[in-house]
């Protein structure tokens, strides 16, 4: 929940001017983190911009996504697959935090790039007019499924 709040603040930071940032800091409010886009903000002929973080996907692949007929969970999976490798999805988590269910038992997984995940999260929530928590659950399930797929593949290779 707090992570979504930080993403919203980061998106607002892109719209603030230097004067706005200075005045908000003088009001003893929480400082707004600045977000540096990793890819160009302008979407070109061959790419589609997903969000304020500058995340883009190939236009040809984006146009294959039929948002009218496809469930939001499938859209989340497809966008994740466009921006991350199968290996990244299988070995990373949304937050990078240790699971409360496995404290000290399982190793903590590295965090997926929060800018790209945030752009996907907000894009899908806006496209389907749904709450971000539903998109978060879909991302969590997609990551768990990627882990299971990798685990099965390794087990199958070991038995052969």
mmCIF file of C-alpha atoms in Angstrom:
data_model
loop_
_atom_site.group_PDB
_atom_site.id
_atom_site.type_symbol
_atom_site.label_atom_id
_atom_site.label_comp_id
_atom_site.label_asym_id
_atom_site.label_seq_id
_atom_site.Cartn_x
_atom_site.Cartn_y
_atom_site.Cartn_z
ATOM 1 C CA UNK A 1 0.000 0.000 0.000
ATOM 2 C CA UNK A 2 2.735 2.473 0.956
ATOM 3 C CA UNK A 3 4.548 1.569 -2.270
ATOM 4 C CA UNK A 4 1.598 2.776 -4.388
ATOM 5 C CA UNK A 5 1.610 6.012 -2.423
ATOM 6 C CA UNK A 6 5.298 6.517 -3.228
ATOM 7 C CA UNK A 7 4.652 5.822 -6.911
ATOM 8 C CA UNK A 8 1.910 8.438 -6.983
ATOM 9 C CA UNK A 9 4.240 10.938 -5.345
ATOM 10 C CA UNK A 10 6.975 10.085 -7.828
ATOM 11 C CA UNK A 11 4.587 10.646 -10.734
ATOM 12 C CA UNK A 12 3.566 13.990 -9.254
ATOM 13 C CA UNK A 13 7.239 14.932 -8.915
ATOM 14 C CA UNK A 14 7.605 14.790 -12.668
ATOM 15 C CA UNK A 15 4.992 17.509 -12.965
ATOM 16 C CA UNK A 16 6.346 19.763 -10.238
ATOM 17 C CA UNK A 17 8.678 22.627 -11.000
ATOM 18 C CA UNK A 18 11.730 23.417 -8.905
ATOM 19 C CA UNK A 19 9.791 26.177 -7.111
ATOM 20 C CA UNK A 20 6.992 23.775 -6.205
ATOM 21 C CA UNK A 21 9.492 21.314 -4.751
ATOM 22 C CA UNK A 22 11.130 24.023 -2.658
ATOM 23 C CA UNK A 23 7.799 25.249 -1.283
ATOM 24 C CA UNK A 24 6.640 21.722 -0.404
ATOM 25 C CA UNK A 25 9.888 21.093 1.480
ATOM 26 C CA UNK A 26 9.450 24.289 3.488
ATOM 27 C CA UNK A 27 5.976 23.137 4.580
ATOM 28 C CA UNK A 28 7.532 20.206 6.501
ATOM 29 C CA UNK A 29 5.820 17.752 4.168
ATOM 30 C CA UNK A 30 7.325 14.472 3.068
ATOM 31 C CA UNK A 31 9.862 15.128 0.304
ATOM 32 C CA UNK A 32 8.803 13.870 -3.097
ATOM 33 C CA UNK A 33 11.381 11.566 -4.677
ATOM 34 C CA UNK A 34 12.453 12.476 -8.162
ATOM 35 C CA UNK A 35 12.145 9.851 -10.872
ATOM 36 C CA UNK A 36 14.681 9.731 -13.646
ATOM 37 C CA UNK A 37 13.231 8.067 -16.739
ATOM 38 C CA UNK A 38 15.388 5.259 -18.083
ATOM 39 C CA UNK A 39 13.975 5.495 -21.575
ATOM 40 C CA UNK A 40 12.887 8.490 -23.631
ATOM 41 C CA UNK A 41 9.607 10.101 -22.562
ATOM 42 C CA UNK A 42 8.421 10.671 -26.123
ATOM 43 C CA UNK A 43 7.028 7.594 -27.753
ATOM 44 C CA UNK A 44 8.162 7.192 -31.313
ATOM 45 C CA UNK A 45 6.695 5.472 -34.316
ATOM 46 C CA UNK A 46 7.975 2.106 -33.127
ATOM 47 C CA UNK A 47 7.184 2.358 -29.413
ATOM 48 C CA UNK A 48 4.292 3.105 -27.055
ATOM 49 C CA UNK A 49 4.815 4.972 -23.787
ATOM 50 C CA UNK A 50 3.210 3.199 -20.812
ATOM 51 C CA UNK A 51 3.695 5.753 -18.062
ATOM 52 C CA UNK A 52 5.431 8.720 -16.501
ATOM 53 C CA UNK A 53 8.525 6.648 -15.728
ATOM 54 C CA UNK A 54 9.331 6.468 -19.420
ATOM 55 C CA UNK A 55 8.640 2.755 -19.894
ATOM 56 C CA UNK A 56 7.997 1.931 -23.531
ATOM 57 C CA UNK A 57 7.002 -1.228 -25.364
ATOM 58 C CA UNK A 58 7.259 -2.024 -29.071
ATOM 59 C CA UNK A 59 4.226 -0.582 -30.867
ATOM 60 C CA UNK A 60 3.789 -3.742 -32.935
ATOM 61 C CA UNK A 61 3.542 -5.905 -29.784
ATOM 62 C CA UNK A 62 1.317 -3.389 -27.966
ATOM 63 C CA UNK A 63 -1.162 -3.308 -30.841
ATOM 64 C CA UNK A 64 -1.493 -7.115 -30.637
ATOM 65 C CA UNK A 65 -2.966 -6.710 -27.138
ATOM 66 C CA UNK A 66 -6.756 -6.621 -27.465
ATOM 67 C CA UNK A 67 -7.635 -4.820 -24.243
ATOM 68 C CA UNK A 68 -11.363 -4.948 -25.051
ATOM 69 C CA UNK A 69 -11.493 -8.761 -25.047
ATOM 70 C CA UNK A 70 -8.580 -9.641 -22.797
ATOM 71 C CA UNK A 71 -8.830 -9.830 -19.002
ATOM 72 C CA UNK A 72 -6.615 -7.456 -17.039
ATOM 73 C CA UNK A 73 -4.654 -10.393 -15.611
ATOM 74 C CA UNK A 74 -3.623 -11.463 -19.104
ATOM 75 C CA UNK A 75 -2.709 -7.874 -20.013
ATOM 76 C CA UNK A 76 -0.466 -7.690 -16.925
ATOM 77 C CA UNK A 77 1.289 -10.931 -17.891
ATOM 78 C CA UNK A 78 1.819 -9.856 -21.490
ATOM 79 C CA UNK A 79 3.219 -6.439 -20.516
ATOM 80 C CA UNK A 80 5.513 -8.034 -17.914
ATOM 81 C CA UNK A 81 6.766 -10.463 -20.567
ATOM 82 C CA UNK A 82 7.468 -7.559 -22.925
ATOM 83 C CA UNK A 83 9.570 -5.688 -20.351
ATOM 84 C CA UNK A 84 11.261 -8.485 -18.373
ATOM 85 C CA UNK A 85 12.939 -11.781 -19.210
ATOM 86 C CA UNK A 86 11.503 -15.083 -17.983
ATOM 87 C CA UNK A 87 14.535 -15.405 -15.720
ATOM 88 C CA UNK A 88 13.888 -12.000 -14.126
ATOM 89 C CA UNK A 89 10.233 -12.823 -13.537
ATOM 90 C CA UNK A 90 11.142 -16.165 -11.952
ATOM 91 C CA UNK A 91 13.850 -14.836 -9.641
ATOM 92 C CA UNK A 92 12.616 -11.369 -8.603
ATOM 93 C CA UNK A 93 9.759 -9.974 -6.529
ATOM 94 C CA UNK A 94 7.666 -6.802 -6.663
ATOM 95 C CA UNK A 95 9.080 -5.235 -3.517
ATOM 96 C CA UNK A 96 12.346 -7.042 -2.840
ATOM 97 C CA UNK A 97 11.242 -7.564 0.756
ATOM 98 C CA UNK A 98 11.488 -10.810 2.666
ATOM 99 C CA UNK A 99 8.206 -12.699 2.922
ATOM 100 C CA UNK A 100 6.736 -12.548 6.443
ATOM 101 C CA UNK A 101 5.809 -16.222 6.071
ATOM 102 C CA UNK A 102 9.437 -17.254 5.511
ATOM 103 C CA UNK A 103 11.537 -14.888 7.647
ATOM 104 C CA UNK A 104 15.011 -16.359 7.949
ATOM 105 C CA UNK A 105 14.034 -19.468 5.977
ATOM 106 C CA UNK A 106 14.110 -18.333 2.353
ATOM 107 C CA UNK A 107 16.540 -15.895 0.786
ATOM 108 C CA UNK A 108 15.193 -12.487 -0.134
ATOM 109 C CA UNK A 109 14.618 -12.005 -3.851
ATOM 110 C CA UNK A 110 15.828 -8.887 -5.667
ATOM 111 C CA UNK A 111 13.229 -6.306 -6.656
ATOM 112 C CA UNK A 112 12.031 -5.925 -10.227
ATOM 113 C CA UNK A 113 12.704 -2.459 -11.645
ATOM 114 C CA UNK A 114 10.124 -0.387 -9.725
ATOM 115 C CA UNK A 115 9.817 2.218 -12.481
ATOM 116 C CA UNK A 116 8.883 -0.306 -15.152
ATOM 117 C CA UNK A 117 6.587 -2.250 -12.802
ATOM 118 C CA UNK A 118 4.954 0.994 -11.655
ATOM 119 C CA UNK A 119 4.313 2.103 -15.218
ATOM 120 C CA UNK A 120 2.756 -1.272 -16.072
ATOM 121 C CA UNK A 121 0.697 -1.206 -12.870
ATOM 122 C CA UNK A 122 -0.708 2.279 -13.502
ATOM 123 C CA UNK A 123 -1.249 1.664 -17.224
ATOM 124 C CA UNK A 124 -3.332 -1.478 -16.646
ATOM 125 C CA UNK A 125 -5.281 0.093 -13.762
ATOM 126 C CA UNK A 126 -6.143 3.086 -15.946
ATOM 127 C CA UNK A 127 -6.904 1.014 -19.057
ATOM 128 C CA UNK A 128 -9.342 -1.261 -17.186
ATOM 129 C CA UNK A 129 -10.518 1.339 -14.655
ATOM 130 C CA UNK A 130 -9.675 -0.963 -11.736
ATOM 131 C CA UNK A 131 -7.974 -0.563 -8.377
ATOM 132 C CA UNK A 132 -4.198 -0.910 -8.277
ATOM 133 C CA UNK A 133 -4.479 -3.630 -5.624
ATOM 134 C CA UNK A 134 -6.034 -5.938 -8.233
ATOM 135 C CA UNK A 135 -3.133 -5.289 -10.578
ATOM 136 C CA UNK A 136 -0.673 -5.954 -7.730
ATOM 137 C CA UNK A 137 -2.310 -9.331 -7.117
ATOM 138 C CA UNK A 138 -2.100 -10.152 -10.820
ATOM 139 C CA UNK A 139 1.619 -9.276 -10.816
ATOM 140 C CA UNK A 140 2.198 -11.431 -7.730
ATOM 141 C CA UNK A 141 0.419 -14.394 -9.331
ATOM 142 C CA UNK A 142 2.352 -13.913 -12.586
ATOM 143 C CA UNK A 143 5.667 -13.919 -10.693
ATOM 144 C CA UNK A 144 4.657 -17.021 -8.705
ATOM 145 C CA UNK A 145 3.672 -18.816 -11.918
ATOM 146 C CA UNK A 146 7.010 -17.898 -13.522
ATOM 147 C CA UNK A 147 8.805 -19.356 -10.473
ATOM 148 C CA UNK A 148 6.754 -22.563 -10.665
ATOM 149 C CA UNK A 149 7.441 -22.918 -14.381
ATOM 150 C CA UNK A 150 11.179 -22.500 -13.832
ATOM 151 C CA UNK A 151 11.133 -24.981 -10.936
ATOM 152 C CA UNK A 152 9.286 -27.604 -13.023
ATOM 153 C CA UNK A 153 11.706 -27.115 -15.896
ATOM 154 C CA UNK A 154 14.691 -27.649 -13.576
ATOM 155 C CA UNK A 155 13.075 -30.738 -12.011
ATOM 156 C CA UNK A 156 12.353 -32.168 -15.460
ATOM 157 C CA UNK A 157 15.976 -31.627 -16.539
ATOM 158 C CA UNK A 158 17.205 -33.348 -13.366
ATOM 159 C CA UNK A 159 15.097 -36.452 -14.020
ATOM 160 C CA UNK A 160 16.257 -36.753 -17.644
#
